[in-house]
Amino acid sequence: MTRHKYTNNLINETSPYLLQHAHNPVNWYAWNDETLALAKKEKKLILISIGYAACHWCHVMEHESFEDSTVANIMNQNFINIKVDREERPDVDQIYINAVQLMTGSAGWPLNCIALPDGRPVWGATYLPKENWKSALQQIIKLYKENPEKIEEYATQLTAGVQESGLVTLNTSEKKYSVIELDTVVENWKKYMDTDLGGSAGAPKFPMPNNYQFLLRYAVQHNDKQMLDYVNTTLTNMAYGGLYDQVGGGFSRYSVDAKWHIPHFEKMLYDNGQLVSLYANAYLVTKNPLYKQIVYETTAFVERELMDKTGAFYSSLDADSKDEKGELEEGVFYVWKIEELKSILKNDFDLFAEYYNIKDAYKWENETYHLNRIATDDKIFENFQISKEDLSKKAATWKETLLKAREQKDRPRLDDKILTSWNALMLKGYVDAYSVFDDGHFLEKALKTANFINKVQHKEDGSLYRNYKDGKSSINAYLIDYATTIDAFINLYEVTLDEKWLHNAKKMTDYCFDHFYDDKSQMFYFTSDNDPQLITRKIETDDNVIPSSNSIMANNLFKLGHYFANPTYAKNADQMLHNVKDKAVQYGGGFSNWLLLYSNYLGKFYEVAIVGKDAKEKLKEFNQKYIPNKLIVGSTTDSKLPLLEYKYSENETTFYVCIDGTCQLPVNETEKAFEQIKVQIE
């Protein structure tokens, strides 16, 4: 049994990130009512340090500062020190990252913020080297002792700034949506696009799945070949680059360079779930076999490395693992030395080196290489006189061989907490993969995840838990958990026609109206009214790598308004979009999920009802075409859903293509249903 010199209060937590700090000499506490009460009682400043398990610079700062007893002594004597896992507590992270952004103009993780005993922020920074960190702390301690009124005044001003930033007001102007306006959004966006390499211009490059979902839809509906080329360039280069794990499948969080070559090596569930959806939809448009391969390899990675026995999925794999000296180093699990590759691949090395770009110009560090593709298959065929079939077989063998070899290395640390919202994103990925590829394996995994959320994370009062770890659910869910789960359940209904999922989505939506809704703005707060109040209650609207909780909710309300003929839902979706429209028009890249909703108000939006004993088989046929401006409703028996009433017949399976409940003539063949639908917007 390992003996530790230090143990602090985090030893009682379940978060892997918090537990990583449980043996620091810093006397860390978790964020809870007792800790906050202690700060007030002792009249001490609060030092809030926020990060997550897969965060490389969080580990660096821990090693340099938080494991140092001299630093710990300063922190312990003068502060109540609170460690926060931002993935467990995004509500806390939102507030203090906002404060640091206001103070410094930028922010990231590790996020360090000092606050008054009542939680109002007064100072903040991200990673600081040890001496800089000590100096900053000593200056703040001095100021708090000698000039507390100055700190009090600044805290009052900064807290007001945090409370005012991101405020959403009800937009009462006339609602107008136009093709011209959407075209302008995309035209302005082009200034930030890298049309040669894909993604955004410059570095670092993040895979922003929702951006490309919108741009893919825009390209198809507006018949914009240039935009479709840009999306395909992005998706191809992400799949060929080092951002994608060429051996084991799955995507890292971002690439540090402009060529997608060297990633920041942590792998997050939320990225991979959304990218499965994106590549599945892109395959539907292009039929590019590379996209299908990415879907299958990414889901294989998720199942192999992130799947829990419950069928739910863990949060992430760390960027760091131990090198030959036993020291933590970023990316060491994924990179290779030439001698290793030659030993493993033998006579195939030259072909492999050409295929995966093992060249000095692309060397990383410490004489190691990270696999990425530049040469096309055609060029490889030409240079090595090898057939397409033989190259494909060799590539599969290389992956299998290297995966086994890699298993001998020290594995990246696993964050094995299970988060409801991230699992909902992965669930949706499986649903989309099933819809496109009609592979029962994907549906099986989708149902297992959905049942986990529905049975384990769902409380009797209709609310959700956010977190699950070691057999225990904890932490009240946030709006993002409800929004993503509602979205995933609607999508699951659309491929199974099991109304249970649709009705569960509606119940959760009504719960959100009861506990998250702001009557003034007609938006939703991020936190429930059942949660302890922080210094402000945020309304999240900006889409990031994960779309904002309000944009997902607005899209949900648009669909549920149709499904249940509910004008309140429909009007609320419209108003929510209208509230953020001016900002969305200015910066499309930060509002792409809102722009998907915007697109629903242009041209026609179809309700496609499929009813009859063969409805599920007809649905599979129907799903082989990319139609973004539609929802699916269907049943194999009689149904009371508004869009299905009086449509069922025992003798035949029928398509009804409708707009706002008004239907065209019923048809029995899938192709004829397609003929009634216009995808492109003129």
XYZ file of C-alpha atoms in Angstrom:
682
model
C 0.000 0.000 0.000
C 1.366 3.419 -1.019
C 2.112 5.755 1.876
C 1.553 9.438 1.131
C 3.198 12.287 2.980
C 0.138 14.494 2.467
C -3.581 13.837 2.183
C -6.261 16.528 1.924
C -10.061 16.716 1.781
C -10.198 15.728 -1.897
C -9.553 12.122 -0.885
C -13.322 11.854 -0.299
C -14.234 12.935 -3.849
C -14.962 10.719 -6.878
C -13.716 13.004 -9.673
C -10.430 11.629 -11.079
C -9.201 15.202 -11.495
C -9.844 16.052 -7.842
C -8.352 12.753 -6.715
C -5.164 13.564 -8.676
C -4.698 16.424 -6.175
C -5.688 14.516 -3.024
C -2.054 14.050 -1.954
C -0.807 17.556 -2.706
C 0.590 19.472 0.286
C -1.982 22.159 -0.561
C -4.949 21.761 1.757
C -7.521 21.504 -1.034
C -11.268 21.458 -0.464
C -14.055 20.612 -2.908
C -16.607 23.254 -3.904
C -19.572 22.813 -1.571
C -21.647 24.718 0.976
C -19.427 23.629 3.879
C -16.263 24.947 2.215
C -17.867 28.277 1.344
C -19.160 28.597 4.920
C -15.637 27.916 6.224
C -14.234 30.777 4.108
C -16.796 33.183 5.574
C -16.170 31.946 9.104
C -12.383 32.344 8.839
C -12.683 35.539 6.742
C -10.154 34.154 4.295
C -9.852 34.765 0.584
C -10.916 31.822 -1.553
C -8.410 30.468 -4.067
C -10.379 28.644 -6.767
C -8.338 26.462 -9.121
C -10.290 24.924 -11.995
C -9.184 22.258 -14.467
C -9.950 18.795 -15.779
C -8.269 15.401 -15.825
C -7.038 15.471 -19.437
C -5.571 18.999 -19.159
C -1.801 18.952 -19.799
C -1.021 22.409 -18.378
C -3.100 21.616 -15.305
C -0.682 18.749 -14.636
C 2.319 20.995 -15.245
C 1.097 23.575 -12.750
C 0.286 20.878 -10.214
C 3.808 19.451 -10.472
C 5.549 22.841 -10.342
C 3.425 24.602 -7.717
C 0.815 22.489 -5.974
C 3.249 19.671 -5.142
C 5.752 22.189 -3.749
C 5.591 22.543 0.040
C 6.781 26.175 0.046
C 3.988 27.178 -2.332
C 1.509 25.075 -0.355
C 2.538 26.844 2.836
C 1.654 30.252 1.343
C -1.672 28.937 0.035
C -2.654 27.105 3.228
C -1.908 29.980 5.577
C -3.733 32.633 3.600
C -6.519 31.031 1.555
C -9.307 28.510 1.570
C -8.121 26.503 -1.457
C -10.822 24.968 -3.640
C -10.183 22.560 -6.515
C -12.953 22.348 -9.128
C -13.401 19.785 -11.904
C -14.861 21.993 -14.634
C -16.539 18.988 -16.256
C -18.459 18.181 -13.075
C -19.194 21.814 -12.234
C -19.529 23.840 -15.449
C -21.699 26.321 -13.515
C -18.760 27.350 -11.309
C -16.359 27.320 -14.258
C -18.672 29.593 -16.311
C -18.644 32.319 -13.692
C -14.946 32.409 -12.909
C -13.750 32.002 -16.492
C -16.017 34.923 -17.344
C -14.381 36.925 -14.531
C -10.849 36.112 -15.736
C -11.806 37.018 -19.311
C -13.039 40.398 -18.091
C -9.838 40.931 -16.096
C -7.259 39.746 -18.622
C -8.982 39.546 -22.013
C -8.546 35.776 -22.302
C -8.822 32.618 -20.235
C -8.277 28.860 -20.302
C -7.253 26.006 -18.017
C -5.836 25.692 -15.476
C -8.026 28.597 -14.393
C -6.984 30.213 -11.125
C -9.211 32.821 -9.532
C -9.051 34.480 -6.125
C -12.315 35.610 -4.576
C -13.571 37.255 -1.414
C -15.026 34.945 1.264
C -18.489 35.454 -0.311
C -17.273 34.202 -3.715
C -16.918 37.530 -5.543
C -13.795 37.385 -7.768
C -10.883 39.826 -7.404
C -7.966 38.358 -9.392
C -7.365 35.620 -11.932
C -4.859 33.976 -14.242
C -4.277 30.742 -16.142
C -1.010 28.770 -15.952
C 1.787 30.599 -14.135
C 5.315 29.273 -13.452
C 6.040 28.696 -9.768
C 7.884 31.935 -8.995
C 5.277 34.042 -10.823
C 2.526 32.217 -8.931
C 4.174 32.832 -5.552
C 4.748 36.494 -6.373
C 1.116 37.012 -7.455
C -0.210 35.362 -4.286
C 2.013 37.447 -2.030
C 0.911 40.688 -3.696
C -2.767 39.799 -3.220
C -2.205 38.767 0.408
C -0.487 42.094 1.075
C -3.273 44.071 -0.600
C -5.989 42.181 1.312
C -4.285 42.879 4.633
C -3.311 46.495 4.009
C -6.030 47.804 1.704
C -9.108 45.554 1.966
C -11.486 48.326 0.881
C -9.705 48.524 -2.479
C -10.223 44.777 -3.035
C -13.861 45.121 -1.917
C -14.456 47.924 -4.415
C -12.860 45.972 -7.263
C -14.832 42.823 -6.388
C -18.086 44.809 -6.505
C -17.268 46.213 -9.951
C -16.048 42.891 -11.359
C -19.042 40.959 -10.034
C -21.350 43.505 -11.680
C -19.459 42.924 -14.918
C -19.854 39.146 -14.617
C -23.567 39.549 -13.896
C -24.085 41.860 -16.876
C -21.986 39.967 -19.428
C -24.009 37.624 -21.553
C -27.324 39.088 -20.408
C -30.090 38.269 -22.862
C -32.944 40.683 -23.353
C -36.248 39.982 -25.020
C -36.103 41.121 -28.644
C -39.503 42.673 -29.410
C -38.738 43.788 -32.966
C -40.428 42.124 -35.939
C -39.167 38.602 -36.624
C -37.557 38.321 -40.061
C -35.441 35.523 -41.494
C -34.091 35.689 -45.025
C -31.856 33.770 -47.408
C -29.966 37.001 -48.099
C -29.175 37.440 -44.406
C -27.964 33.836 -44.055
C -25.829 34.219 -47.185
C -24.265 37.314 -45.606
C -23.451 35.368 -42.422
C -21.599 32.728 -44.450
C -19.871 35.322 -46.621
C -18.545 37.099 -43.504
C -17.502 33.753 -42.031
C -15.322 32.969 -45.059
C -12.725 35.494 -43.868
C -11.907 33.115 -41.001
C -11.792 29.909 -43.069
C -8.668 28.069 -44.234
C -9.788 26.892 -47.682
C -6.448 25.130 -48.364
C -6.145 23.022 -45.222
C -9.679 23.191 -43.804
C -10.870 24.440 -40.456
C -10.323 27.968 -39.242
C -7.392 30.023 -40.470
C -4.148 29.706 -38.535
C -3.435 27.631 -35.453
C -4.464 26.036 -33.200
C -7.210 24.198 -35.071
C -10.203 22.772 -33.229
C -12.606 20.316 -34.825
C -15.844 22.267 -34.431
C -18.403 19.597 -35.384
C -21.471 21.794 -35.229
C -19.915 24.409 -37.506
C -19.493 21.805 -40.227
C -22.943 20.328 -39.638
C -24.346 23.767 -40.438
C -21.993 24.457 -43.364
C -22.727 21.000 -44.823
C -26.441 21.756 -44.648
C -25.907 25.224 -46.076
C -23.829 23.851 -48.974
C -26.494 21.293 -49.891
C -29.530 23.529 -49.460
C -27.952 26.485 -51.257
C -26.263 24.364 -53.929
C -22.927 25.909 -52.968
C -20.166 23.721 -54.399
C -17.403 25.949 -53.029
C -18.704 25.536 -49.477
C -19.141 21.782 -49.927
C -15.526 21.588 -51.114
C -14.421 23.486 -48.005
C -16.315 21.104 -45.707
C -14.860 18.094 -47.517
C -11.345 19.553 -47.349
C -11.769 20.037 -43.597
C -13.167 16.573 -42.948
C -10.579 14.853 -45.144
C -7.611 16.673 -43.614
C -8.882 16.081 -40.078
C -9.174 12.372 -40.894
C -5.743 12.227 -42.568
C -3.947 14.358 -39.989
C -2.408 13.570 -36.646
C -5.500 15.015 -34.982
C -7.008 11.613 -35.803
C -5.408 8.573 -34.169
C -4.317 6.663 -37.289
C -3.670 3.509 -35.257
C -6.543 3.296 -32.803
C -9.201 5.631 -34.203
C -10.770 8.624 -32.494
C -9.927 12.322 -32.464
C -7.827 14.428 -30.121
C -9.148 17.755 -28.832
C -7.287 20.031 -31.239
C -4.126 20.364 -33.324
C -1.479 22.841 -32.218
C -0.441 23.524 -35.832
C -2.333 24.676 -38.925
C -1.896 21.357 -40.791
C -3.838 19.162 -38.328
C -0.531 17.325 -37.775
C 0.403 17.490 -34.085
C -2.533 17.364 -31.686
C -2.968 18.240 -28.074
C -3.244 14.542 -27.354
C -6.165 14.313 -24.946
C -9.240 12.551 -26.349
C -12.641 13.765 -25.199
C -15.929 11.869 -25.451
C -17.847 14.995 -26.511
C -15.617 15.544 -29.562
C -15.849 11.976 -30.730
C -19.604 11.657 -30.253
C -20.265 14.768 -32.322
C -17.698 13.855 -34.975
C -19.374 10.468 -35.492
C -22.593 12.368 -36.256
C -20.774 14.754 -38.592
C -18.930 12.101 -40.593
C -22.080 9.971 -40.865
C -24.046 12.904 -42.287
C -21.164 13.869 -44.584
C -21.112 10.293 -45.898
C -24.814 10.584 -46.674
C -24.066 13.628 -48.843
C -20.834 12.472 -50.494
C -20.730 8.654 -50.179
C -17.011 9.097 -49.471
C -15.774 5.723 -48.080
C -13.205 7.532 -45.907
C -16.055 9.048 -43.884
C -17.607 5.640 -43.288
C -14.225 4.302 -42.178
C -13.885 7.173 -39.684
C -17.315 6.441 -38.178
C -16.508 2.758 -37.711
C -12.996 3.322 -36.362
C -14.060 6.107 -33.992
C -16.904 4.092 -32.489
C -14.499 1.139 -32.145
C -12.101 3.393 -30.208
C -14.888 4.679 -27.958
C -16.084 1.163 -27.193
C -12.587 -0.190 -26.625
C -11.255 2.603 -24.418
C -14.154 4.627 -22.987
C -17.079 2.223 -22.517
C -18.255 1.284 -19.039
C -19.910 -2.042 -18.239
C -23.230 -0.160 -17.886
C -23.090 0.753 -21.598
C -22.399 4.392 -20.763
C -19.122 6.117 -21.633
C -16.257 7.633 -19.671
C -15.203 11.237 -20.157
C -11.675 11.328 -21.552
C -8.173 10.010 -21.985
C -5.326 12.177 -20.746
C -2.723 13.731 -23.048
C 0.040 12.446 -20.767
C 1.411 9.009 -20.032
C 4.705 7.756 -18.598
C 7.812 7.582 -20.766
C 10.661 5.066 -20.448
C 11.990 6.975 -17.410
C 8.622 6.819 -15.683
C 7.963 10.531 -16.122
C 4.668 11.895 -17.414
C 5.038 13.227 -20.947
C 2.472 14.447 -23.428
C 1.744 12.207 -26.423
C 4.309 9.541 -25.596
C 1.659 6.813 -25.999
C 0.922 7.859 -29.588
C 4.312 8.690 -31.143
C 6.956 6.348 -32.577
C 10.702 6.206 -33.114
C 11.892 5.013 -36.506
C 13.732 2.045 -34.957
C 10.464 0.907 -33.329
C 8.557 1.117 -36.594
C 11.252 -0.718 -38.572
C 11.341 -3.483 -35.971
C 7.549 -3.878 -35.968
C 6.826 -3.443 -39.700
C 9.978 -5.009 -41.187
C 9.809 -5.102 -45.029
C 6.715 -2.904 -45.078
C 8.469 0.051 -43.455
C 9.250 2.006 -46.661
C 5.674 1.756 -47.899
C 4.344 2.590 -44.419
C 6.718 5.583 -44.118
C 5.420 6.995 -47.393
C 1.805 6.309 -46.462
C 2.059 7.912 -43.008
C 4.573 10.642 -43.827
C 7.473 9.453 -41.662
C 9.905 12.128 -42.870
C 12.340 14.444 -41.134
C 10.330 17.494 -42.157
C 7.437 16.133 -40.074
C 9.441 14.922 -37.087
C 7.899 15.936 -33.784
C 10.255 15.999 -30.770
C 12.758 13.656 -29.094
C 13.345 11.929 -32.464
C 9.729 10.749 -32.608
C 7.113 10.826 -35.348
C 3.345 11.136 -35.245
C 1.431 9.408 -38.012
C -0.417 11.543 -40.525
C -1.322 11.194 -44.182
C -0.551 13.601 -46.996
C 0.032 11.449 -50.077
C -3.191 10.287 -51.748
C -3.818 6.600 -52.344
C -3.361 7.191 -56.095
C 0.159 8.524 -55.534
C 0.998 5.521 -53.334
C -0.348 3.128 -56.022
C 1.857 4.811 -58.607
C 5.066 4.965 -56.549
C 4.892 1.429 -55.166
C 3.019 -0.439 -57.931
C 0.489 -1.732 -55.449
C -3.212 -2.337 -56.017
C -5.919 -0.492 -54.109
C -7.076 -3.754 -52.533
C -3.567 -4.748 -51.396
C -2.872 -1.295 -49.932
C -6.162 -1.381 -48.029
C -5.283 -4.804 -46.586
C -1.805 -3.659 -45.609
C -3.135 -0.506 -43.915
C -5.567 -2.626 -41.866
C -2.733 -5.001 -40.872
C -0.454 -2.094 -39.893
C -3.129 -0.653 -37.622
C -3.757 -3.998 -35.967
C -0.021 -4.659 -35.479
C 0.762 -1.197 -34.114
C -2.274 -1.250 -31.833
C -0.937 -4.444 -30.224
C 2.541 -2.944 -29.952
C 1.142 0.221 -28.403
C -0.614 -1.815 -25.723
C 2.824 -2.509 -24.260
C 3.308 1.202 -23.512
C 2.081 2.964 -20.398
C -1.516 3.953 -21.089
C -2.834 7.519 -20.827
C -4.747 8.165 -17.613
C -8.484 7.642 -17.866
C -11.136 10.004 -16.502
C -13.774 7.415 -15.731
C -16.562 9.687 -14.550
C -19.697 9.458 -16.692
C -21.387 12.743 -17.635
C -24.996 12.792 -18.810
C -24.610 15.458 -21.507
C -21.493 13.926 -23.048
C -23.183 10.534 -23.109
C -26.190 12.100 -24.822
C -23.840 13.448 -27.540
C -22.337 9.981 -27.981
C -25.832 8.474 -28.042
C -26.779 10.853 -30.835
C -23.607 9.849 -32.689
C -24.689 6.204 -32.565
C -28.213 7.103 -33.679
C -26.859 9.018 -36.681
C -24.463 6.179 -37.540
C -27.353 3.685 -37.397
C -29.590 5.928 -39.497
C -26.962 6.219 -42.244
C -25.347 2.769 -42.242
C -28.269 0.580 -41.063
C -25.930 -1.404 -38.815
C -27.762 -2.936 -35.859
C -24.627 -2.696 -33.717
C -24.979 1.082 -33.641
C -28.618 0.886 -32.571
C -27.754 -1.622 -29.846
C -25.154 0.753 -28.370
C -27.516 3.734 -28.713
C -30.287 1.953 -26.818
C -27.929 0.820 -24.075
C -26.729 4.399 -23.505
C -30.276 5.781 -23.681
C -31.482 3.252 -21.132
C -28.600 4.135 -18.819
C -29.586 7.815 -18.883
C -33.280 6.997 -18.607
C -32.997 4.512 -15.742
C -29.850 5.448 -13.821
C -29.544 9.219 -14.283
C -33.272 9.978 -14.162
C -34.748 10.745 -10.733
C -38.317 10.042 -9.651
C -39.199 13.741 -9.650
C -38.357 13.993 -13.362
C -34.962 15.628 -12.900
C -31.598 14.276 -14.007
C -28.234 13.709 -12.416
C -25.162 15.073 -14.200
C -22.524 12.681 -12.915
C -22.061 8.930 -12.378
C -18.999 7.327 -10.814
C -18.336 4.084 -8.941
C -21.997 3.051 -9.026
C -23.281 6.349 -7.669
C -25.091 9.216 -9.413
C -24.467 12.738 -8.114
C -24.746 16.474 -8.859
C -27.991 17.997 -10.119
C -27.965 18.153 -13.907
C -27.523 21.452 -15.728
C -29.503 22.685 -18.705
C -26.909 21.215 -21.078
C -27.656 17.735 -19.687
C -31.376 18.112 -20.328
C -30.948 19.760 -23.728
C -28.576 17.132 -25.133
C -30.632 14.259 -23.713
C -33.883 15.653 -25.136
C -32.181 16.077 -28.520
C -30.778 12.532 -28.449
C -34.122 11.031 -27.394
C -35.925 12.835 -30.242
C -33.364 11.424 -32.669
C -33.680 7.962 -31.147
C -37.440 8.138 -31.648
C -36.889 9.040 -35.289
C -34.995 5.787 -35.986
C -36.936 3.414 -33.707
C -40.455 4.939 -33.885
C -40.725 4.012 -30.195
C -42.878 6.817 -28.762
C -41.432 6.271 -25.276
C -38.393 8.334 -26.280
C -40.469 11.174 -27.671
C -42.698 11.347 -24.584
C -39.645 11.269 -22.298
C -38.186 14.155 -24.283
C -41.392 16.123 -23.738
C -41.450 15.419 -19.992
C -37.876 16.655 -19.604
C -38.709 19.734 -21.651
C -41.603 20.546 -19.343
C -39.288 20.043 -16.355
C -36.927 22.620 -17.886
C -39.807 25.108 -18.198
C -40.605 24.560 -14.528
C -37.053 24.858 -13.167
C -34.761 26.623 -15.674
C -36.987 29.099 -17.537
C -36.566 32.868 -17.396
C -39.930 34.542 -18.086
C -38.309 37.889 -18.887
C -36.030 36.769 -21.696
C -37.915 33.556 -22.612
C -34.556 31.768 -22.450
C -33.352 29.105 -20.027
C -30.867 29.491 -17.178
C -27.919 27.087 -17.075
C -28.724 26.076 -13.487
C -31.928 24.828 -11.906
C -33.838 26.840 -9.324
C -33.201 23.862 -7.016
C -29.446 24.539 -6.975
C -27.624 26.762 -4.454
C -27.267 30.265 -5.850
C -23.846 31.394 -7.072
C -22.937 35.079 -7.541
C -25.025 35.094 -10.720
C -27.244 32.789 -12.758
C -26.007 32.489 -16.323
C -27.925 32.088 -19.590
C -25.640 30.309 -22.057
C -26.112 31.251 -25.735
C -22.746 31.082 -27.535
C -22.048 27.842 -29.399
C -18.618 26.406 -28.763
C -17.153 22.944 -29.397
C -20.359 21.790 -27.693
C -23.322 23.933 -28.826
C -24.871 26.145 -26.175
C -27.614 24.693 -23.986
C -30.080 27.334 -25.187
C -29.424 26.706 -28.885
C -30.001 22.973 -28.384
C -33.172 23.697 -26.397
C -34.464 26.056 -29.087
C -33.936 23.376 -31.749
C -35.673 20.856 -29.482
C -38.655 23.159 -28.972
C -38.950 23.713 -32.721
C -39.249 19.962 -33.293
C -41.436 19.216 -30.271
C -43.748 22.043 -31.318
C -44.381 20.068 -34.501
C -44.589 16.649 -32.857
C -47.128 17.694 -30.249
C -48.835 20.527 -32.181
C -47.771 22.739 -29.276
C -47.789 26.447 -30.205
C -46.075 27.434 -26.929
C -43.016 25.357 -27.812
C -43.000 26.675 -31.384
C -43.327 30.336 -30.389
C -40.636 29.970 -27.748
C -38.157 28.470 -30.234
C -38.823 31.387 -32.584
C -38.367 33.952 -29.814
C -35.138 32.367 -28.562
C -33.639 32.535 -32.047
C -34.859 36.097 -32.457
C -33.168 37.075 -29.159
C -29.707 36.044 -30.397
C -30.124 36.695 -34.125
C -28.167 39.961 -34.210
C -25.134 38.328 -32.590
C -25.454 35.215 -34.772
C -25.480 37.312 -37.932
C -22.247 39.025 -36.853
C -20.341 35.856 -35.948
C -21.598 32.652 -37.540
C -18.763 30.525 -36.151
C -19.982 31.112 -32.596
C -23.674 30.517 -33.339
C -23.754 27.643 -35.829
C -26.375 25.637 -33.949
C -28.640 28.695 -33.920
C -28.039 28.947 -37.680
C -29.281 25.374 -38.106
C -32.512 26.538 -36.467
C -32.502 29.681 -38.633
C -32.341 27.410 -41.697
C -35.578 25.721 -40.596
C -37.415 29.015 -41.147
C -36.178 29.332 -44.746
C -37.862 27.364 -47.508
C -40.024 24.446 -46.452
C -39.759 22.289 -43.350
C -41.329 18.854 -43.774
C -43.080 16.519 -41.353
C -42.661 13.074 -42.893
C -45.126 10.535 -41.482
C -44.574 6.842 -42.265
C -47.397 4.586 -41.091
C -48.153 0.903 -41.556
C -46.729 -2.483 -40.712
C -43.602 -1.948 -42.874
C -42.919 1.568 -41.558
C -39.520 0.677 -40.089
C -38.266 -0.861 -43.339
C -39.537 2.118 -45.347
C -37.851 4.411 -42.843
C -34.484 2.736 -43.480
C -34.907 3.381 -47.208
C -35.912 6.976 -46.543
C -32.861 7.583 -44.346
C -30.507 6.924 -47.247
C -30.989 10.476 -48.483
C -29.708 13.649 -46.792
C -32.767 15.779 -46.006
C -31.924 18.293 -43.253
C -35.231 20.207 -43.438
C -37.466 17.474 -42.051
C -38.516 15.509 -39.023
C -39.690 11.897 -38.967
C -42.841 10.618 -37.306
C -44.139 7.106 -37.737
C -45.691 3.966 -36.347
C -46.463 0.365 -37.198
C -49.803 0.586 -35.370
C -52.416 3.251 -34.706
C -51.038 6.289 -32.845
C -52.512 9.287 -31.050
C -49.645 11.642 -31.929
C -51.133 14.696 -33.688
C -49.131 14.091 -36.870
C -50.245 10.424 -37.045
C -53.923 10.577 -36.120
C -56.269 8.988 -38.671
C -53.385 7.989 -40.959
C -52.896 4.328 -40.055
C -54.148 1.522 -42.289
C -53.729 -2.200 -41.674
C -53.484 -2.942 -45.375
C -50.631 -0.710 -46.533
C -47.637 1.351 -45.459
C -47.959 4.977 -46.467
C -45.855 8.145 -46.587
C -47.471 11.466 -45.762
C -45.268 14.459 -46.577
C -46.691 17.424 -44.658
C -45.929 21.057 -43.804
C -47.411 22.352 -40.533
C -49.877 19.452 -40.519
C -51.090 20.006 -44.102
C -50.208 16.941 -46.170
C -49.654 16.210 -49.828
C -51.306 13.162 -51.387
C -50.245 9.971 -49.574
C -47.801 7.710 -51.446
C -46.613 4.161 -50.867
C -43.142 4.267 -52.407
C -40.056 5.881 -50.924
C -38.988 7.411 -54.244
C -42.367 9.092 -54.623
C -42.030 10.556 -51.131
C -38.635 11.957 -52.153
C -40.251 13.579 -55.177
C -42.575 15.533 -52.864
C -39.658 17.011 -50.903
C -37.554 19.948 -51.985
C -34.250 20.178 -50.126
C -32.624 23.126 -51.880
C -33.624 26.666 -50.947
C -34.085 29.094 -53.810
